């Protein structure tokens, strides 16, 4: 193993002259994700080069690796996955003013442009027309160094008491959950007391924690995995429904039984399967709201949404995608003040090799909580 690792590392021990880095690379969709030596990128104009300190394994990375994401097709292979990331700025590109070398930064996975109509006219950077995303429109964060464009607009400096692991969890899972529950789900409104969350992977569990943080009285969690449901209870769910081996009718009846036959004020599909999407709509109360935040892509069938029910019951359906960089200080403050604790979701910290395998292993199911890559040089443990 020792010799194998040496093969990938540049011989030059002086870091300043280092030109190559270790990265997890796949050359075909669904093919092996292997650790390779690739050139360290240079920071783009208005961008930065980050030394990656923590990067999460997310189901979106699995979708990308399986070929379900059109942006990666457009970019072309070989490709490096990863989009949930924090690190240290080691170089700045021409024109970068606010972000400085040495800054500890969190990187939202949507890097908006600041010039299109969505950014300027509508102030909706999460649906920026020219958005760039590490791990989708550009090489991702499963590597030692990551070049990030549009740094001044999108990167945020971490508070001193927030760790790299916590900040990386904010890059995708927690911020995505925050937008789904608080911004699109409007949990702060008077009538939103009962929340139903479908899917208890990293995103669904984050939604539970955010809902609890914002005072939801009842939080119903639905999943097919008993361990995930136990974790959901631990993190704030008041009721759990085990859907394993049961049909959708069972799940819908259980939600109604637990809500006085009304349904949830806010239903969130955090899994992105056809059945979870459909169940979330069926389980929303009259005049309630359903948020689609899990991505139903690469599935055998698309969700069949009962639009007659949606019209008759005035159910609102909202999409939710990522998080706007200018809202990052709000969520960083919640973490800094101890109101949200992303560490509770991090199940294990692993090496780059183990992180690559964790993406491949999503073929067989979702891991519990978040797997976080924090070791990029395997030999450092020898």
Coordinates of C-alpha atoms in Angstrom, one line a residue:
X1 CA 0.0 0.0 0.0
X2 CA 2.9 2.3 0.9
X3 CA 4.5 1.9 -2.5
X4 CA 1.2 2.3 -4.3
X5 CA 0.6 5.7 -2.5
X6 CA 4.0 6.9 -3.3
X7 CA 3.4 6.3 -7.0
X8 CA 0.7 9.0 -7.0
X9 CA 2.6 11.7 -5.0
X10 CA 5.0 14.0 -6.7
X11 CA 8.6 13.4 -5.7
X12 CA 9.3 17.0 -4.8
X13 CA 8.9 17.4 -1.1
X14 CA 8.9 21.2 -1.2
X15 CA 5.2 22.2 -1.2
X16 CA 5.8 25.5 -2.9
X17 CA 6.9 23.8 -6.0
X18 CA 4.2 21.2 -6.0
X19 CA 2.4 21.0 -9.4
X20 CA 0.4 17.8 -9.0
X21 CA -2.3 16.8 -6.6
X22 CA -4.3 13.7 -5.7
X23 CA -7.8 13.6 -7.0
X24 CA -10.7 11.1 -7.3
X25 CA -11.3 10.7 -11.0
X26 CA -13.8 8.7 -13.1
X27 CA -13.3 8.2 -16.8
X28 CA -16.7 6.7 -17.7
X29 CA -20.1 7.0 -16.1
X30 CA -20.5 4.2 -13.5
X31 CA -16.9 3.3 -14.0
X32 CA -14.3 3.0 -11.2
X33 CA -13.5 6.2 -9.3
X34 CA -9.7 6.1 -8.9
X35 CA -7.2 8.2 -7.1
X36 CA -5.0 9.9 -9.7
X37 CA -2.3 12.5 -9.9
X38 CA -3.6 15.5 -11.8
X39 CA -2.2 19.0 -12.2
X40 CA -3.1 21.6 -9.5
X41 CA -5.3 24.2 -11.2
X42 CA -4.6 27.9 -11.3
X43 CA -7.1 30.3 -9.8
X44 CA -9.3 31.9 -12.5
X45 CA -9.8 35.6 -12.8
X46 CA -12.0 36.8 -10.0
X47 CA -11.5 33.4 -8.4
X48 CA -9.4 31.6 -5.9
X49 CA -7.5 28.4 -5.3
X50 CA -8.6 26.5 -2.2
X51 CA -6.8 23.9 -0.3
X52 CA -9.7 21.5 0.4
X53 CA -10.0 20.6 4.1
X54 CA -13.3 18.8 4.1
X55 CA -15.7 17.6 1.5
X56 CA -18.9 15.6 1.9
X57 CA -20.2 12.6 0.0
X58 CA -23.7 13.5 -1.3
X59 CA -26.2 11.5 -3.4
X60 CA -26.0 14.2 -6.1
X61 CA -22.3 13.1 -6.6
X62 CA -23.6 9.6 -7.1
X63 CA -26.2 10.9 -9.6
X64 CA -23.4 12.7 -11.5
X65 CA -21.2 9.6 -11.5
X66 CA -24.1 7.5 -12.8
X67 CA -24.6 9.9 -15.8
X68 CA -27.9 11.4 -14.6
X69 CA -26.6 15.0 -14.7
X70 CA -26.6 16.9 -18.0
X71 CA -24.0 19.4 -16.8
X72 CA -21.3 16.7 -16.4
X73 CA -22.2 15.4 -19.9
X74 CA -21.7 18.9 -21.2
X75 CA -18.4 19.3 -19.4
X76 CA -17.1 15.9 -20.5
X77 CA -15.1 13.1 -18.9
X78 CA -12.8 12.4 -17.1
X79 CA -14.3 14.1 -14.1
X80 CA -13.8 14.8 -10.4
X81 CA -16.9 14.6 -8.2
X82 CA -17.6 16.7 -5.0
X83 CA -19.5 19.9 -4.3
X84 CA -19.9 20.1 -0.5
X85 CA -16.7 21.8 0.5
X86 CA -14.7 24.1 2.8
X87 CA -11.0 25.0 2.9
X88 CA -8.2 27.5 3.0
X89 CA -7.6 30.1 0.3
X90 CA -4.0 29.5 -0.9
X91 CA -4.0 31.8 -4.1
X92 CA -6.2 34.5 -5.4
X93 CA -6.9 35.2 -9.1
X94 CA -6.7 38.6 -10.8
X95 CA -9.5 40.9 -9.7
X96 CA -10.4 39.1 -6.5
X97 CA -10.5 41.7 -3.7
X98 CA -12.7 40.7 -0.7
X99 CA -11.4 37.1 -0.3
X100 CA -7.8 36.9 0.8
X101 CA -5.0 34.3 1.0
X102 CA -5.3 32.5 4.3
X103 CA -9.1 32.9 4.6
X104 CA -11.0 29.9 5.9
X105 CA -14.0 29.7 3.6
X106 CA -17.2 27.9 3.0
X107 CA -18.2 27.4 -0.6
X108 CA -21.9 27.3 -1.6
X109 CA -22.3 24.8 -4.4
X110 CA -24.2 27.3 -6.5
X111 CA -21.8 30.0 -7.7
X112 CA -24.1 32.6 -9.2
X113 CA -22.9 35.1 -11.8
X114 CA -24.4 38.4 -10.6
X115 CA -25.1 39.7 -14.1
X116 CA -28.1 37.7 -15.4
X117 CA -31.8 38.6 -15.0
X118 CA -32.3 36.0 -12.3
X119 CA -29.5 37.5 -10.2
X120 CA -30.1 41.2 -11.0
X121 CA -33.7 41.7 -11.8
X122 CA -35.4 39.0 -9.7
X123 CA -32.8 38.6 -7.0
X124 CA -33.0 34.8 -7.3
X125 CA -29.3 33.6 -7.5
X126 CA -30.3 30.0 -6.7
X127 CA -31.7 29.8 -10.2
X128 CA -29.0 31.9 -11.8
X129 CA -29.0 31.3 -15.6
X130 CA -25.1 31.1 -15.7
X131 CA -24.6 29.3 -12.4
X132 CA -21.4 27.3 -12.0
X133 CA -21.3 24.3 -9.6
X134 CA -18.2 22.5 -8.5
X135 CA -18.7 18.8 -9.2
X136 CA -21.2 19.4 -12.0
X137 CA -20.3 22.3 -14.4
X138 CA -16.6 22.1 -13.3
X139 CA -14.2 19.7 -11.7
X140 CA -15.3 19.0 -8.1
X141 CA -13.8 18.9 -4.6
X142 CA -12.6 15.3 -4.3
X143 CA -9.0 16.5 -4.6
X144 CA -6.4 18.4 -2.6
X145 CA -6.9 21.8 -4.4
X146 CA -10.0 23.3 -6.0
X147 CA -10.2 26.3 -8.3
X148 CA -13.3 28.4 -7.6
X149 CA -14.6 31.3 -9.8
X150 CA -16.7 34.3 -8.7
X151 CA -15.1 34.2 -5.3
X152 CA -15.9 37.7 -3.9
X153 CA -19.6 37.2 -4.8
X154 CA -20.1 33.6 -3.5
X155 CA -17.5 32.6 -0.9
X156 CA -18.0 33.4 2.8
X157 CA -15.4 33.5 5.5
X158 CA -16.1 31.0 8.4
X159 CA -16.5 32.2 12.0
X160 CA -13.6 31.1 14.1
X161 CA -15.6 28.6 16.1
X162 CA -17.0 26.8 13.1
X163 CA -14.9 23.8 12.0
X164 CA -14.1 22.8 8.4
X165 CA -16.3 19.7 8.7
X166 CA -19.2 21.8 9.9
X167 CA -18.7 24.3 7.2
X168 CA -18.5 21.6 4.5
X169 CA -21.9 20.3 5.7
X170 CA -23.2 23.8 5.1
X171 CA -21.9 23.8 1.5
X172 CA -24.8 21.6 0.5
X173 CA -26.9 19.6 2.9
X174 CA -27.7 22.1 5.7
X175 CA -28.0 25.1 3.4
X176 CA -30.2 23.2 1.0
X177 CA -32.4 22.1 4.0
X178 CA -32.5 25.6 5.3
X179 CA -33.8 26.9 2.0
X180 CA -36.4 24.1 1.7
X181 CA -37.7 24.5 5.3
X182 CA -37.3 28.2 6.1
X183 CA -37.3 30.1 2.8
X184 CA -39.4 28.0 0.4
X185 CA -41.3 26.1 3.2
X186 CA -41.9 29.4 5.2
X187 CA -41.8 27.6 8.5
X188 CA -41.8 30.9 10.4
X189 CA -45.4 31.6 9.2
X190 CA -48.1 31.3 11.8
X191 CA -49.9 28.2 10.5
X192 CA -46.8 26.0 10.0
X193 CA -46.6 23.7 13.0
X194 CA -46.7 20.2 11.6
X195 CA -43.9 19.2 9.2
X196 CA -43.6 15.8 7.4
X197 CA -40.2 14.9 5.9
X198 CA -40.0 12.1 3.3
X199 CA -36.5 10.6 3.2
X200 CA -34.0 10.6 6.1
X201 CA -30.7 10.7 4.3
X202 CA -28.3 13.6 5.0
X203 CA -30.6 16.1 3.5
X204 CA -33.8 14.8 5.2
X205 CA -32.1 14.7 8.6
X206 CA -30.8 18.2 8.0
X207 CA -34.4 19.3 7.3
X208 CA -35.5 17.7 10.6
X209 CA -32.8 19.7 12.5
X210 CA -33.7 22.9 10.8
X211 CA -37.4 22.4 11.4
X212 CA -36.7 21.7 15.1
X213 CA -34.5 24.8 15.3
X214 CA -37.3 26.9 14.0
X215 CA -39.9 25.6 16.4
X216 CA -42.0 23.0 14.6
X217 CA -44.3 21.3 17.1
X218 CA -44.6 18.0 15.2
X219 CA -42.0 16.6 12.9
X220 CA -43.0 13.4 11.1
X221 CA -40.1 11.4 9.4
X222 CA -40.7 8.8 6.8
X223 CA -38.1 6.3 5.5
X224 CA -37.5 2.6 4.7
X225 CA -34.4 2.4 6.9
X226 CA -34.9 1.7 10.7
X227 CA -31.4 3.1 11.5
X228 CA -32.2 6.3 9.7
X229 CA -35.5 6.6 11.6
X230 CA -33.8 6.1 14.9
X231 CA -31.4 8.9 13.9
X232 CA -34.4 11.1 12.9
X233 CA -35.8 10.6 16.4
X234 CA -32.5 11.5 18.0
X235 CA -32.3 14.7 15.9
X236 CA -35.8 16.0 16.7
X237 CA -38.5 14.0 14.8
X238 CA -41.6 13.5 17.1
X239 CA -43.0 10.6 15.0
X240 CA -41.5 8.1 12.6
X241 CA -43.1 6.0 9.9
X242 CA -41.3 2.9 8.6
X243 CA -42.3 2.6 4.9
X244 CA -40.2 -0.5 4.3
X245 CA -42.2 -3.3 2.7
X246 CA -45.4 -1.1 3.0
X247 CA -47.2 0.5 0.0
X248 CA -47.7 4.2 -0.4
X249 CA -51.3 3.9 0.8
X250 CA -49.9 2.7 4.2
X251 CA -47.6 5.7 4.4
X252 CA -50.3 8.2 3.5
X253 CA -52.8 6.7 6.1
X254 CA -50.1 6.8 8.8
X255 CA -49.4 10.5 8.2
X256 CA -53.2 11.2 8.3
X257 CA -53.6 9.2 11.5
X258 CA -50.8 11.2 13.1
X259 CA -52.3 14.5 12.0
X260 CA -56.0 14.2 13.0
X261 CA -56.8 13.3 9.4
X262 CA -55.6 16.7 8.2
X263 CA -52.1 16.1 6.7
X264 CA -49.0 18.2 7.3
X265 CA -48.8 22.0 7.1
X266 CA -45.5 21.5 5.3
X267 CA -44.4 18.3 3.5
X268 CA -40.9 18.0 2.1
X269 CA -39.6 15.4 -0.3
X270 CA -36.0 15.1 0.7
X271 CA -35.4 11.8 -1.1
X272 CA -36.2 12.5 -4.8
X273 CA -38.0 9.2 -5.5
X274 CA -41.2 9.1 -7.4
X275 CA -43.1 7.6 -4.4
X276 CA -41.7 10.1 -1.9
X277 CA -42.6 13.0 -4.1
X278 CA -46.1 11.7 -4.6
X279 CA -46.6 10.9 -1.0
X280 CA -45.5 14.3 0.1
X281 CA -48.2 15.9 -2.0
X282 CA -50.9 13.4 -0.8
X283 CA -49.9 14.1 2.8
X284 CA -50.2 17.9 2.6
X285 CA -53.2 19.5 4.3
X286 CA -55.7 21.7 2.5
X287 CA -54.1 25.0 1.8
X288 CA -50.7 23.6 2.9
X289 CA -47.4 23.5 1.1
X290 CA -45.2 20.8 -0.4
X291 CA -41.5 21.5 -1.1
X292 CA -39.6 19.4 -3.7
X293 CA -35.9 19.5 -2.6
X294 CA -34.7 16.0 -3.3
X295 CA -34.0 15.6 -7.0
X296 CA -36.2 13.0 -8.8
X297 CA -33.6 12.3 -11.6
X298 CA -32.4 9.0 -13.0
X299 CA -35.4 7.2 -11.6
X300 CA -37.4 4.4 -13.4
X301 CA -40.5 6.6 -13.5
X302 CA -41.3 10.3 -12.9
X303 CA -43.6 11.4 -10.1
X304 CA -47.3 11.3 -11.0
X305 CA -48.6 14.4 -9.2
X306 CA -52.4 14.5 -8.6
X307 CA -53.0 18.0 -10.0
X308 CA -56.8 17.7 -9.4
X309 CA -56.0 17.4 -5.7
X310 CA -53.5 20.2 -5.9
X311 CA -56.2 22.5 -7.4
X312 CA -59.1 21.4 -5.2
X313 CA -57.2 21.7 -2.0
X314 CA -55.1 24.7 -3.0
X315 CA -51.9 22.9 -2.2
X316 CA -48.8 25.0 -3.0
X317 CA -45.9 23.1 -4.6
X318 CA -42.5 24.8 -4.4
X319 CA -39.2 23.7 -5.9
X320 CA -36.1 24.3 -3.8
X321 CA -32.6 24.3 -5.2
X322 CA -29.4 25.0 -3.2
X323 CA -29.0 28.2 -1.3
X324 CA -28.0 31.8 -2.0
X325 CA -24.5 32.8 -0.9
X326 CA -25.8 36.2 0.6
X327 CA -27.9 34.2 3.1
X328 CA -24.9 32.2 4.3
X329 CA -24.1 34.5 7.3
X330 CA -27.6 33.7 8.8
X331 CA -26.9 30.0 8.9
X332 CA -23.3 30.4 9.9
X333 CA -24.5 32.4 12.9
X334 CA -26.9 29.6 13.9
X335 CA -24.0 27.2 13.9
X336 CA -21.7 29.6 15.7
X337 CA -24.3 30.2 18.4
X338 CA -24.9 26.4 18.8
X339 CA -28.5 26.6 17.6
X340 CA -27.7 24.2 14.7
X341 CA -25.0 21.5 15.1
X342 CA -24.0 19.9 11.8
X343 CA -21.5 17.7 13.6
X344 CA -24.5 15.6 14.8
X345 CA -25.0 14.5 11.2
X346 CA -21.4 13.5 10.4
X347 CA -21.2 9.8 10.8
X348 CA -17.6 9.3 9.8
X349 CA -14.5 11.1 8.5
X350 CA -12.6 9.3 5.8
X351 CA -9.7 9.4 3.3
X352 CA -10.1 10.3 -0.3
X353 CA -10.0 6.6 -1.3
X354 CA -12.8 5.8 1.2
X355 CA -14.8 8.8 0.0
X356 CA -14.6 7.6 -3.7
X357 CA -15.8 4.2 -2.6
X358 CA -18.6 5.7 -0.6
X359 CA -20.0 7.3 -3.8
X360 CA -19.8 3.9 -5.5
X361 CA -21.4 2.2 -2.5
X362 CA -24.5 4.4 -3.0
X363 CA -25.5 1.8 -5.6
X364 CA -26.6 -0.3 -2.7
X365 CA -28.3 2.3 -0.5
X366 CA -27.8 5.6 1.3
X367 CA -25.3 5.8 4.2
X368 CA -26.6 7.1 7.5
X369 CA -25.9 10.8 8.0
X370 CA -22.9 12.4 6.2
X371 CA -19.6 10.8 5.2
X372 CA -16.9 13.5 5.2
X373 CA -13.6 13.3 3.4
X374 CA -11.0 15.0 5.6
X375 CA -7.8 13.1 4.7
X376 CA -6.4 13.8 1.3
X377 CA -2.9 12.3 1.6
X378 CA -3.3 8.7 2.5
X379 CA 0.4 8.3 3.5
X380 CA 0.0 11.0 6.3
X381 CA -1.5 8.2 8.4
X382 CA 1.3 5.7 8.0

